[in-house]
Structure formats: structure tokens, C-alpha cells
Short mmCIF file of C-alpha atoms and ligand atoms in Angstrom, two decimals:
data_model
loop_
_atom_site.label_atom_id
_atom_site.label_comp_id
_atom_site.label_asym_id
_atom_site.label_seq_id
_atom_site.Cartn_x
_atom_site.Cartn_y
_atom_site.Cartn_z
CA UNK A 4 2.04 22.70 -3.91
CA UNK A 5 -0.93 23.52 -5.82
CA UNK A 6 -0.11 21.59 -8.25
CA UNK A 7 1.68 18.20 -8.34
CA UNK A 8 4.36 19.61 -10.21
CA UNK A 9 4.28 23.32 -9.55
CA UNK A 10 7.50 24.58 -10.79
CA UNK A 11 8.80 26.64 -7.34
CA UNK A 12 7.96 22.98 -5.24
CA UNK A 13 10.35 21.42 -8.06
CA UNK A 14 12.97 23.74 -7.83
CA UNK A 15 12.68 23.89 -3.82
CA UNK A 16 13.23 20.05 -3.84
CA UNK A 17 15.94 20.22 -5.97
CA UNK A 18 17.88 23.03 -4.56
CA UNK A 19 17.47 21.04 -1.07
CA UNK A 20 18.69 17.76 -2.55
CA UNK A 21 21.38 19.09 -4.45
CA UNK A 22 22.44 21.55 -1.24
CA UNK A 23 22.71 18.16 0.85
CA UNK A 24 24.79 16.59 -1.87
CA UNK A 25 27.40 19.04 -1.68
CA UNK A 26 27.64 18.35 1.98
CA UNK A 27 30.19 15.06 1.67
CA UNK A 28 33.89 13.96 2.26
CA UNK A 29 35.46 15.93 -0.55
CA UNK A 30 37.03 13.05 -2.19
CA UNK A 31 34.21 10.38 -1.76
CA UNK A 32 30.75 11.11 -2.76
CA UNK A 33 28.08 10.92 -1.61
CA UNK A 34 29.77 10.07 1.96
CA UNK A 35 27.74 11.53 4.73
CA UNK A 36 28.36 9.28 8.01
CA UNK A 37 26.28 9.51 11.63
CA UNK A 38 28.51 11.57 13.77
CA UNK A 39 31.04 12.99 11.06
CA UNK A 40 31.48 16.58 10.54
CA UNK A 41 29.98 16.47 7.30
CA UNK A 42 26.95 14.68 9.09
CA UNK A 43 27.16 17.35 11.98
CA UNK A 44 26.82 20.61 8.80
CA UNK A 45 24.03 18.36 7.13
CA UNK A 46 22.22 18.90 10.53
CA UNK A 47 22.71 22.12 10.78
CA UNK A 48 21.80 22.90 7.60
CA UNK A 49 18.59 20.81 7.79
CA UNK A 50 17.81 22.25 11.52
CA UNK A 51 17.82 25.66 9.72
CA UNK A 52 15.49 24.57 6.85
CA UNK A 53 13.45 23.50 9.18
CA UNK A 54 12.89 26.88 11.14
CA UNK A 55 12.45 28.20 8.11
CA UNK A 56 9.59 26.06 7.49
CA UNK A 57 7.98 27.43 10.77
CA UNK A 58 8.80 24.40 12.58
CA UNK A 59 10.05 24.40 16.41
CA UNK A 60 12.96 22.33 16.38
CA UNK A 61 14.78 20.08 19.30
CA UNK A 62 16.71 16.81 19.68
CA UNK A 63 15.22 13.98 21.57
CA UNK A 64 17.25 11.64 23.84
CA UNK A 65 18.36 9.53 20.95
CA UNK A 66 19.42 11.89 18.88
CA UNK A 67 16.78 12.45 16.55
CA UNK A 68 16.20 15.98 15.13
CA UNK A 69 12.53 17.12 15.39
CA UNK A 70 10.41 20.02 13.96
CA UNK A 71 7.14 20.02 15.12
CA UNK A 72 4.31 22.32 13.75
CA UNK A 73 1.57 22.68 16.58
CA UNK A 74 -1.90 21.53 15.67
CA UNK A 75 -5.02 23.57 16.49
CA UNK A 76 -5.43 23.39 20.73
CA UNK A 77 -7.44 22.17 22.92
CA UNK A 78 -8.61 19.57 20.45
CA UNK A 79 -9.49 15.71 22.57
CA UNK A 80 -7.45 13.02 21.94
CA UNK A 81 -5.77 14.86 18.44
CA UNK A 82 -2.68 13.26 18.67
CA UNK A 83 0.34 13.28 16.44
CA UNK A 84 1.51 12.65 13.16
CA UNK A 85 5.14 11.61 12.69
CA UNK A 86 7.22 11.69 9.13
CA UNK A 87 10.30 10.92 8.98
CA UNK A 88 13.44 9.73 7.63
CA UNK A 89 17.25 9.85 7.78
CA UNK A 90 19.56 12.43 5.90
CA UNK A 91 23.21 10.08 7.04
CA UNK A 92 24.12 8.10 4.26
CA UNK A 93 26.95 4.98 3.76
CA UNK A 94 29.92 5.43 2.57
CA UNK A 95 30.00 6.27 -1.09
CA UNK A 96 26.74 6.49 -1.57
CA UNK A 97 23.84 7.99 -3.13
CA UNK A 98 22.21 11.44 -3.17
CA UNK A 99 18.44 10.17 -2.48
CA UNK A 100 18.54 6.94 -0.18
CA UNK A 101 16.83 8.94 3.02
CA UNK A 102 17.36 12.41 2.00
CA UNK A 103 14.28 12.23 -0.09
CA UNK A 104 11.93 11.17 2.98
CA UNK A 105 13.39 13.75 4.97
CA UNK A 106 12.63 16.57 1.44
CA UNK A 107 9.05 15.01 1.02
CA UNK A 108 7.91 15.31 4.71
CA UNK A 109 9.00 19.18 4.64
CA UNK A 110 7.05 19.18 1.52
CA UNK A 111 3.96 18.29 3.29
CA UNK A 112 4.42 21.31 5.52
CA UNK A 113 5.33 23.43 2.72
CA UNK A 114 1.62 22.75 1.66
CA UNK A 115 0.18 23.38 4.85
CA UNK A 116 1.97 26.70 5.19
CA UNK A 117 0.76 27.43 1.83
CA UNK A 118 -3.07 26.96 2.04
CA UNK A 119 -2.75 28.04 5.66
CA UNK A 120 -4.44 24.76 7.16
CA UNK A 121 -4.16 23.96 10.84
CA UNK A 122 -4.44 20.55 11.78
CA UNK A 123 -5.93 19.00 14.54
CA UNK A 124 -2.62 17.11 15.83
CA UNK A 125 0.88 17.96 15.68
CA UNK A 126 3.01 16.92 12.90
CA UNK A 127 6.52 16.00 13.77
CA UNK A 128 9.10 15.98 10.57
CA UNK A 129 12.05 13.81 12.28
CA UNK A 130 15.47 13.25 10.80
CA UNK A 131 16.11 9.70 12.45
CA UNK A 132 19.78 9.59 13.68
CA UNK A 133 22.37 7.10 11.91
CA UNK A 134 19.86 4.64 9.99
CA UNK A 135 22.38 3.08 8.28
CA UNK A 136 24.68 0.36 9.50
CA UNK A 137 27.53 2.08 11.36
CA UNK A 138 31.30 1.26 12.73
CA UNK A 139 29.27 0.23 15.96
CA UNK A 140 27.35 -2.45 13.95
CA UNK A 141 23.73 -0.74 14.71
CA UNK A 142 21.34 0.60 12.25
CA UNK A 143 18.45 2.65 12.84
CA UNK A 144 20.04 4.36 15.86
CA UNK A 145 17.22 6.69 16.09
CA UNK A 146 14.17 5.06 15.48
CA UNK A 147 15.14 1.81 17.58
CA UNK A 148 15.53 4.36 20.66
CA UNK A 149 12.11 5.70 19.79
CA UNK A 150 11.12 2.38 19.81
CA UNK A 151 12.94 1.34 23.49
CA UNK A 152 15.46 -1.18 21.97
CA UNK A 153 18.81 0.94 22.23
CA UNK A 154 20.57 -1.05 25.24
CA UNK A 155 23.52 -0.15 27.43
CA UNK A 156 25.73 -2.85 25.52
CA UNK A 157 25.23 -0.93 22.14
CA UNK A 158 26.30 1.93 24.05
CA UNK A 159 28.95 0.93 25.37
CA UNK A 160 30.55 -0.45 22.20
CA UNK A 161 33.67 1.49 20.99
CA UNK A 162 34.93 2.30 17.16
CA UNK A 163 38.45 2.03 15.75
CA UNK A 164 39.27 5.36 16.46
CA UNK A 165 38.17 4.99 20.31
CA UNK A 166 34.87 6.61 19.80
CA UNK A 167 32.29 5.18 22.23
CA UNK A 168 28.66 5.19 20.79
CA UNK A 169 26.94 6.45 23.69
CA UNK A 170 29.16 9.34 23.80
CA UNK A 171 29.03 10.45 20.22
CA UNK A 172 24.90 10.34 21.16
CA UNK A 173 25.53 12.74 23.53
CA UNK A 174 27.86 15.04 21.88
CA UNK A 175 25.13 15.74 18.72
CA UNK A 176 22.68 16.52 21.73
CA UNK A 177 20.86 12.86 22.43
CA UNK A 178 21.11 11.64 26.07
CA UNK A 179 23.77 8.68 25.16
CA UNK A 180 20.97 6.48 27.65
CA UNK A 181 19.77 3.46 26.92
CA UNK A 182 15.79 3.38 25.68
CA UNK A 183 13.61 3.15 29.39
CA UNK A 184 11.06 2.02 27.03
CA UNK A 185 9.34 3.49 23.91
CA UNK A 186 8.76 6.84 23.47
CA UNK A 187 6.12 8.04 26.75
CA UNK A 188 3.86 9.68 24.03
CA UNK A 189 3.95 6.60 22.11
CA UNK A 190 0.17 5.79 22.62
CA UNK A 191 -0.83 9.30 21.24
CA UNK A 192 0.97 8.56 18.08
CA UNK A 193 -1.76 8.33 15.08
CA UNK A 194 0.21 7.59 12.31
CA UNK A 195 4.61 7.11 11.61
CA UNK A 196 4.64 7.81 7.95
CA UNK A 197 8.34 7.07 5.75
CA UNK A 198 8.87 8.02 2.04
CA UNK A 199 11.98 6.32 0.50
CA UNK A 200 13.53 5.53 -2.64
CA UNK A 201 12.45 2.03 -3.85
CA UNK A 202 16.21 0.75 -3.92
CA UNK A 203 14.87 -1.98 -6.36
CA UNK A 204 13.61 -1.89 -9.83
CA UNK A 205 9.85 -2.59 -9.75
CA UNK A 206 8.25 1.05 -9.59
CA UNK A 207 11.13 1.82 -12.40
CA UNK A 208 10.20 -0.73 -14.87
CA UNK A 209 6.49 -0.73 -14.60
CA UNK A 210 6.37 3.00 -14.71
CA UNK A 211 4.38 2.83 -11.88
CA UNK A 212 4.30 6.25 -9.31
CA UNK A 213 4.19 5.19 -6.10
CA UNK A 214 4.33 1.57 -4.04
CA UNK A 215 2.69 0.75 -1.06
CA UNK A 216 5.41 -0.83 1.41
CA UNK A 217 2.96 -4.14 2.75
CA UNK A 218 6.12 -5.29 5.01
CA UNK A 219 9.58 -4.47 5.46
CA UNK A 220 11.29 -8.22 5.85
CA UNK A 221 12.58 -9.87 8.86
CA UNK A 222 16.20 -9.26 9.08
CA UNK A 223 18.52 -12.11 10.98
CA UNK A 224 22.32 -12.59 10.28
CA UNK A 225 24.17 -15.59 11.67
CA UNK A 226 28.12 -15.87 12.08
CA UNK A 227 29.24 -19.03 10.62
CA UNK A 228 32.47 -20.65 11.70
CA UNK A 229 34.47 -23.24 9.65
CA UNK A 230 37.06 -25.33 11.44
CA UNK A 231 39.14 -27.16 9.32
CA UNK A 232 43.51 -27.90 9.76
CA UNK A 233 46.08 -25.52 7.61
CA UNK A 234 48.67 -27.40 6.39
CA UNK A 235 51.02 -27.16 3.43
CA UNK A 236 49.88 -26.59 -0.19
CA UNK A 237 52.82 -28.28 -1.50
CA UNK A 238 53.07 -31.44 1.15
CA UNK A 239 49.47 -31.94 2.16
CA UNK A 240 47.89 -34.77 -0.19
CA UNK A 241 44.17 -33.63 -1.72
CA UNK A 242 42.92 -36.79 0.36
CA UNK A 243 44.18 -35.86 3.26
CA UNK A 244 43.10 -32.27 3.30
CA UNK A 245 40.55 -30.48 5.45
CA UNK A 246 39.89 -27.10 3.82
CA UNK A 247 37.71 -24.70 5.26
CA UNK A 248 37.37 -22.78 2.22
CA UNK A 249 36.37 -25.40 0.19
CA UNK A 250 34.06 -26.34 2.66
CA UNK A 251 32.85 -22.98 2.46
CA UNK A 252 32.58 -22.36 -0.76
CA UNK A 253 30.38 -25.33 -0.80
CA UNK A 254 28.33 -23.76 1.35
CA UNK A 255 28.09 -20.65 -0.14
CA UNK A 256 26.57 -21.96 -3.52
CA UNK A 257 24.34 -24.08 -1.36
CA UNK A 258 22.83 -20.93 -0.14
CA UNK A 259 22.82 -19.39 -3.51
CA UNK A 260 20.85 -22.26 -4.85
CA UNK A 261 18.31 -22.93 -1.81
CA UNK A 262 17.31 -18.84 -1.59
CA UNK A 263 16.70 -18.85 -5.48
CA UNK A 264 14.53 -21.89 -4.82
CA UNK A 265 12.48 -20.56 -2.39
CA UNK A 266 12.30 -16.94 -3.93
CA UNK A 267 10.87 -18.67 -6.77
CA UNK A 268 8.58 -20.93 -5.33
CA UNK A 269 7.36 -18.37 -2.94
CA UNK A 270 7.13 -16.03 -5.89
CA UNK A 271 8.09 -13.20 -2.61
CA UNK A 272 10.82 -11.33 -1.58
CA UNK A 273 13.13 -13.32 -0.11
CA UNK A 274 17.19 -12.97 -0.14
CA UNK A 275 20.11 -15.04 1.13
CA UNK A 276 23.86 -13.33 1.14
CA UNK A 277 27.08 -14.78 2.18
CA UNK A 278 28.88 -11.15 1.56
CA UNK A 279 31.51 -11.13 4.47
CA UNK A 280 34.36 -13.75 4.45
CA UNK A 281 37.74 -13.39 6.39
CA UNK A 282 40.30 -16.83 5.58
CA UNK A 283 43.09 -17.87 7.69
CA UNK A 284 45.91 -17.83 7.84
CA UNK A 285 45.20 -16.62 4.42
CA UNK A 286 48.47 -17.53 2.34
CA UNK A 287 49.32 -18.40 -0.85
CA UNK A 288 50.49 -21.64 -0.15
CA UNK A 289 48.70 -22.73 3.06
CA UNK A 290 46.07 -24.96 2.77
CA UNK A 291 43.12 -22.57 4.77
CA UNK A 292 42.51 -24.20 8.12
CA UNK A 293 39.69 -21.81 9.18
CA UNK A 294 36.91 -19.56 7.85
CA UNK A 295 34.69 -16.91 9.64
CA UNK A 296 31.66 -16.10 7.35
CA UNK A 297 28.42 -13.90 7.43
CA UNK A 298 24.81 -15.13 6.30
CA UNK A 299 22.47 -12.04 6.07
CA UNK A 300 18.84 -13.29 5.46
CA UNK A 301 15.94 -11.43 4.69
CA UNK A 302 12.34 -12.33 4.53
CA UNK A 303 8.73 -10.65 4.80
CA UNK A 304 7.80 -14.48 5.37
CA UNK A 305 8.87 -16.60 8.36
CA UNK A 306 7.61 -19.62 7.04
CA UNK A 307 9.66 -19.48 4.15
CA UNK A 308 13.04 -18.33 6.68
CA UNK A 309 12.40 -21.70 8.94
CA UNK A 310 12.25 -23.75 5.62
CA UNK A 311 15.44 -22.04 4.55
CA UNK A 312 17.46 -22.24 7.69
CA UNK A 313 16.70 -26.10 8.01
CA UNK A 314 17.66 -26.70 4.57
CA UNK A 315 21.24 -24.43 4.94
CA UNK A 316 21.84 -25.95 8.55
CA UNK A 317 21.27 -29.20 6.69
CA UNK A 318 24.13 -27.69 3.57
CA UNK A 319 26.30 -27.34 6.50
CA UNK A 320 26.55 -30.46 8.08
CA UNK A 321 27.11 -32.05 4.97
CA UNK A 322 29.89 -29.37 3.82
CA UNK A 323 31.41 -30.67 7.36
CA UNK A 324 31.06 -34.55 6.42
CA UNK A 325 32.34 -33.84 3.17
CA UNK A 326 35.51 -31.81 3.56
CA UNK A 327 36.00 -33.17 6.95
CA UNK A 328 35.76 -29.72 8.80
CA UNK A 329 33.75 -28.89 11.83
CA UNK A 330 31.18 -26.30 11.32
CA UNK A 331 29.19 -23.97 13.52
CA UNK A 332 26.37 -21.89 12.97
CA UNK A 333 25.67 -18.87 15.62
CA UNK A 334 23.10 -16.11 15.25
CA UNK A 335 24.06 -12.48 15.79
CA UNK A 336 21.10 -10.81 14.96
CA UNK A 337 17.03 -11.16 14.55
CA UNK A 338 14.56 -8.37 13.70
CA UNK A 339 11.25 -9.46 12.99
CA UNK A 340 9.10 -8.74 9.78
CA UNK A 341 7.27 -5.38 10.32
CA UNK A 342 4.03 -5.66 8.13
CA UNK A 343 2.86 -1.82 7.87
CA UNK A 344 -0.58 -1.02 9.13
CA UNK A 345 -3.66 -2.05 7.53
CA UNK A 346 -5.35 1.39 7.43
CA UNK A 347 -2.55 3.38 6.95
CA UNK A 348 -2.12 1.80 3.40
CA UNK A 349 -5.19 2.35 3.00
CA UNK A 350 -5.49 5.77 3.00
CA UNK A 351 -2.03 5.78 1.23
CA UNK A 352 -3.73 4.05 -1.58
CA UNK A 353 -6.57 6.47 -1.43
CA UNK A 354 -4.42 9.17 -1.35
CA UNK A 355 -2.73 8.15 -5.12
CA UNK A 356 -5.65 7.60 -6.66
CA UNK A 357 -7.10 10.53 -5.67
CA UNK A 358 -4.94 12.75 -6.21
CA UNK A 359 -4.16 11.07 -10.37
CA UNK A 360 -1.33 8.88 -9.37
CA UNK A 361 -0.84 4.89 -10.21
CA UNK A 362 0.25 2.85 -7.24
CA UNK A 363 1.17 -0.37 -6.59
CA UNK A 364 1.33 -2.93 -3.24
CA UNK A 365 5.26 -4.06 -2.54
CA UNK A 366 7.22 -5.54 0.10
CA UNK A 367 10.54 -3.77 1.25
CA UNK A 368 13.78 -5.62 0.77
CA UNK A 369 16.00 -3.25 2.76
CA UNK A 370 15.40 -2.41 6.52
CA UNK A 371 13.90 1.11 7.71
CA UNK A 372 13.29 3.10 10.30
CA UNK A 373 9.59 2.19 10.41
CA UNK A 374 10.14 -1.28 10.89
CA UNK A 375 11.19 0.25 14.24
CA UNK A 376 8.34 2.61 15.03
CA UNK A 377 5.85 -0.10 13.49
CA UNK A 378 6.60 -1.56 16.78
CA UNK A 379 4.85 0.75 18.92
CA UNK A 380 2.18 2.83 16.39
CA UNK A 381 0.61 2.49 13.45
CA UNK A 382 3.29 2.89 10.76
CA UNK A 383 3.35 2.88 6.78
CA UNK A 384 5.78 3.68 4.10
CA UNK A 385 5.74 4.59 0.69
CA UNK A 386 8.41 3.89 -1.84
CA UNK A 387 8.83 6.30 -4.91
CA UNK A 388 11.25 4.72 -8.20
CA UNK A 389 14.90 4.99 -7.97
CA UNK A 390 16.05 4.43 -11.74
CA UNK A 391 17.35 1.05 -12.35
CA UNK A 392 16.74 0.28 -9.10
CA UNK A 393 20.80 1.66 -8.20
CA UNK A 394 21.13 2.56 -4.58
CA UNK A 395 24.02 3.04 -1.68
CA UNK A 396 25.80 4.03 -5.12
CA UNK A 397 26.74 7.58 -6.62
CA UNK A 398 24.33 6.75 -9.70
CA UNK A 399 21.23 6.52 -7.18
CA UNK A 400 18.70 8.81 -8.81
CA UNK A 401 15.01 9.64 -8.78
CA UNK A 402 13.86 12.86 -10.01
CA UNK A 403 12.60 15.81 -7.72
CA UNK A 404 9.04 15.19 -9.94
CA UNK A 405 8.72 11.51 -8.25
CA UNK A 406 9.62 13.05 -4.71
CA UNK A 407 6.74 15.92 -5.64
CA UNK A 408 4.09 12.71 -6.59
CA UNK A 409 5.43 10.96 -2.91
CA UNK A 410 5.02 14.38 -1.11
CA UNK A 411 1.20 14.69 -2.64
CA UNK A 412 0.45 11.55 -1.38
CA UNK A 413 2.18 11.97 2.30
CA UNK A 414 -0.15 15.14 2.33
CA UNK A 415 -3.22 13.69 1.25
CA UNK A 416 -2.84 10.78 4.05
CA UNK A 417 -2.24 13.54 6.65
CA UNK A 418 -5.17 15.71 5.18
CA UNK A 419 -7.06 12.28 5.89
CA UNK A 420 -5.96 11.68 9.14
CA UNK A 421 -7.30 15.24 9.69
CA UNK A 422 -10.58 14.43 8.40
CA UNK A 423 -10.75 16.06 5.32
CA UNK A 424 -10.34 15.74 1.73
CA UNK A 425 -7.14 13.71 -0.10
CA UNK A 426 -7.12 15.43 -2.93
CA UNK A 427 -4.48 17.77 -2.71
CA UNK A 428 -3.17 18.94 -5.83
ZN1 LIG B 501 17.50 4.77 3.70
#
């Protein structure tokens, strides 16, 4: 990587993305899921890339693959650097989402290899096991066990097919334990760095390089029940009726409405969904007695989430007096906002301009794993454009250019963290 866009670093990135994307369910690109075979080559594959890269390579209790290259010894308090991402990917989806963290962090060792520099700390390239959302309803499997929060009870929980979580952990090499806590190193931990695709349109449109994640937004999701009485389409009068699913469709624009509000008003990233509805009995000519619904809200604000949730709670009581249906609203998960560390974005910043490259400060709308590891060290993330802002679909694309800018910039905050110059290219 002398250059930013030295033509073997291009073609290296490319042949590595392009060698991942042929690793899929045959019939369904770009499928890739935690625990599949296809998921099990993909390791193996990457575990051999990163020998190749010098790096000594192991599998922590949760599952995460690790290459570490050794810093200098004997240095004081050096520490560690950790960069990381996730090469699993949902089903039918993209070729970048992940895999291009996981590309741009062995780029950063790829320079170090090249201009033989030793660092003062260990740097740990990680492959964080199954961050998307899998058939056990988990994310981040690998990060949040980094982090201390994977508990029996997610464990414990068993697929379709009879797989049991904590054994499938096991099986690709993890302990399949619960998190005692967070990682026993975690204090030494200098800096958790994440490159991703954007997976939004903002870098894309303003033809900007690289953003500067600022926070990666509180995630809560709340199961809403509607209660109403089925009855015959044909027989039961329209006064008469209690229909859940007009009760919830009521609802559902409510939502629509209030989260545009606030988004607005805010002028922030903030998103309501109602994306998960199951109707019963579900007939053709049965009035719907009862609906089970899911309300996924994100928010880098909590101010803005409390005004929200009042104002929807309020939507649902009066969906309830209206249609005469009894509704109940019960939460099934909270994450927090992670804001990303002060100095780490920063020298991220630093790093850009340096090093010729614009950059721009943006919040996160999806979850990642270093909302997790901003938990217990400093933690920061860059985002490089993803065209149109298309992700967790085959047309995902950035180009291996923008993941050569992202690498530049993930060395130039390590070279910092070492103490020496961020100009790299
Ligand atoms: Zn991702």
C-alpha cells in the first residue's frame, strides 16, 4: 500500500472479495449464514488468508476467529489494537456488508508487512462470529460475548431444525459458555476499530470518502398484541365488529406518521418499523380477532425514543377505544445507543485528511459489532459508500478503491496509536 490505490492492493482486495462471494448456497446469493457449511469454508478460507498474512490465528470462547500479529516486546503498558468485522451474511444478501471490514483490517497488515513496521502493541484482525440476526434471534454473537452479555438462556435456545445455539458455538471451536464477564484483557484494549459499508446513501450522494460513525443508535423492539373477537365476514355487522387488523393498521400508520415527525423535527436519525405481522385466524372471510405485531425502533437519541414511545403508547390506546380491541404493548429487546469514542474519531478524522481523503461525521442506522465492544474499550467505526445506499441485497456494491481509501485510514489511526505519522500513502 504505497499508494492509496496501488494496483496489486486493488487487485488483492478484489480477488478476496470476489473469492468470498463465490462461497454461497448455490442457488441464493449472496447467502452465507453463521454455522452453515458455506459459513464453515468462508472460515477456512479466511483462517488461511490470514496465516498467510503472518498472522497467528485461534478461536476465542465465543467463536470469534483471531489473527494476531505480535507487537515489539517488552514494551510497558503497549496494549492492543483490535479490527474487526464479520464475514456471515443474511440470507440473500450482499457481497460487501462485513466482508469489507474484515478485507480492510488485513489491509492494514498488508501495509505493515510491507514497510516492515513493528508496532508497539498487538493488533488483533477478528472475524466476529454471526453478526447478523440469526434463527436464534441474536445478533452480534461474537462481539456481545467479547463484551460479557451472551447468557445461558441465548444458549440454550434451539432452531427449527433442533440445533441448539450453544452447541453450534462449540462445534466451530467457541466454548458454547455463557460470557463470565468481558473479555479479561479488556482493560489493555487501546482501541476496537470497524470499517463497514455505509448501508445508506449519504457518503454516495455527496461523493464524500469516508464517514465518521458519531453513534450507532439505540436498538429496542417491542411485541405488540391486538385482542380483538373473529367473527363472520358475512354475518358480523361493521358496528358490531372488533377487528384487530383494523385496529392495527391504525396503528401502523400512526407510527409511520409520528417517526417521520420526529425524524424531521430532530433533523437525526431516527426510524420506526412495524415489519413483522402474523393475523389470525387469518381467513378470507373471518373477521381477524387477533394480531401479533413487531415495532423495531432505532435512535442515536433517547430523548427523542421516550417522546416517541409516549406518543405510540398513546396511538394505541386510542386504536383500542376506537375499534374496541384490547391492546398490549411488551418489550423484547433494548440495546442502548453506543456513541463511539471521542478520540478515536479524532484521529480517524486526522487520519483522512492526512492522508488526501474528504470525510464526513454520521450516525449509524444499523447495529454493529462495536456497539458491543464500545461497551468495554474505546471503540470507533468508519463507514465507506455503498452505491445507492443498497444493502442485505445482491446489488450491494462499493468498489475495492473505497475499501483501499477505508484501509488507508484504519492504518493511519493505528500508525497513530503507535505514535507516529498518519500519513500513510
Ligand atoms: Zn454488517
Amino acid at each position: 500500500m504505497t499508494k492509496i490505490t496501488a494496483p496489486d492492493q486493488i487487485s488483492r482486495i478484489t480477488s478476496a472479495v470476489d473469492h468470498l462471494a463465490t462461497i454461497t448456497e448455490p442457488d441464493r446469493p449472496h447467502t452465507r449464514l453463521v454455522f452453515s457449511p458455506e459459513f464453515d469454508r468462508g472460515r477456512e478460507w479466511l483462517r488461511k488468508t490470514f496465516l498467510a498474512a503472518g498472522l497467528a490465528c485461534h478461536i476465542d470462547t465465543g467463536g470469534n476467529l483471531i489473527g494476531v500479529r505480535k507487537g515489539k516486546q517488552n514494551v510497558d503498558n503497549a496494549g492492543k489494537v483490535i479490527i474487526g468485522s464479520h464475514i456471515d451474511t443474511v440470507p440473500a444478501g450482499g457481497r460487501f456488508d462485513g466482508i469489507a471490514g474484515v478485507v480492510a483490517a488485513l489491509e492494514v497488515v498488508h501495509y505493515l508487512n510491507e514497510k516492515r513496521i513493528e508496532l508497539p502493541f498487538d493488533l488483533e484482525i477478528v472475524d466476529y462470529l454471526g453478526e447478523e440476526l440469526n434463527v436464534w434471534g441474536t445478533s452480534c454473537l461474537g462481539s456481545r460475548h467479547m463484551a460479557g452479555l451472551i447468557t445461558s438462556e441465548m444458549l440454550e435456545r434451539i432452531d427449527s431444525e433442533g440445533r441448539r445455539l450453544g452447541a453450534e458455538i462449540s462445534r466451530i471451536g467457541g466454548s458454547g459458555q455463557a460470557s463470565d464477564g468481558p473479555r479479561s484483557d479488556a482493560s489493555q484494549i487501546k482501541a476496537c476499530l470497524e470499517l463497514h459499508i455505509e448501508q445508506a446513501k449519504i457518503l454516495d450522494s455527496n461523493g464524500q470518502d469516508i464517514g465518521i460513525v458519531t453513534a450507532i443508535p439505540g436498538i429496542y423492539r417491542y411485541g405488540i398484541s391486538i385482542t380483538g373477537q373473529a367473527g363472520h365476514s358475512g354475518t358480523t355487522s361493521m358496528a358490531e365488529r372488533q377487528d384487530a387488523l383494523v385496529a392495527a393498521a391504525d396503528i401502523i400508520q400512526k407510527t409511520s406518521a409520528l417517526a417521520s415527525e420526529i425524524a424531521r423535527d430532530e433533523n437525526q436519525h431516527f426510524v420506526a418499523t412495524i415489519g413483522k405481522i402474523d393475523v389470525f385466524p387469518n381467513g378470507a372471510a373471518i373477521v381477524p380477532g387477533q394480531v401479533e405485531m413487531t415495532l423495531d425502533l432505532r435512535a442515536v437519541n433517547a430523548r427523542a425514543r421516550v417522546s416517541f414511545f409516549e406518543a405510540f403508547e398513546r396511538a394505541c390506546d386510542q386504536a383500542a377505544k376506537t375499534r374496541n380491541c384490547r391492546v398490549t404493548v411488551q418489550q423484547l429487546a433494548a440495546a442502548d445507543v453506543a456513541p463511539m469514542n471521542g478520540n478515536l474519531m479524532t484521529m480517524l478524522e486526522e487520519s483522512a485528511k492526512a492522508n488526501g481523503l474528504s470525510a464526513i461525521n454520521i450516525s449509524s442506522g444499523a447495529g454493529h459489532d462495536t456497539a458491543h465492544l464500545s461497551r468495554i474499550a474505546p471503540a470507533a467505526m468508519i463507514f465507506i459508500p455503498c452505491r445507492d445506499g443498497l444493502s442485505h441485497c445482491p446489488e450491494e456494491y462499493t468498489s475495492s478503491e473505497a475499501i483501499a481509501k477505508g484501509a488507508t485510514v484504519l492504518t493511519g489511526c493505528v500508525m497513530g496509536l503507535a505514535n507516529e505519522a498518519v500519513k500513510v500513502s
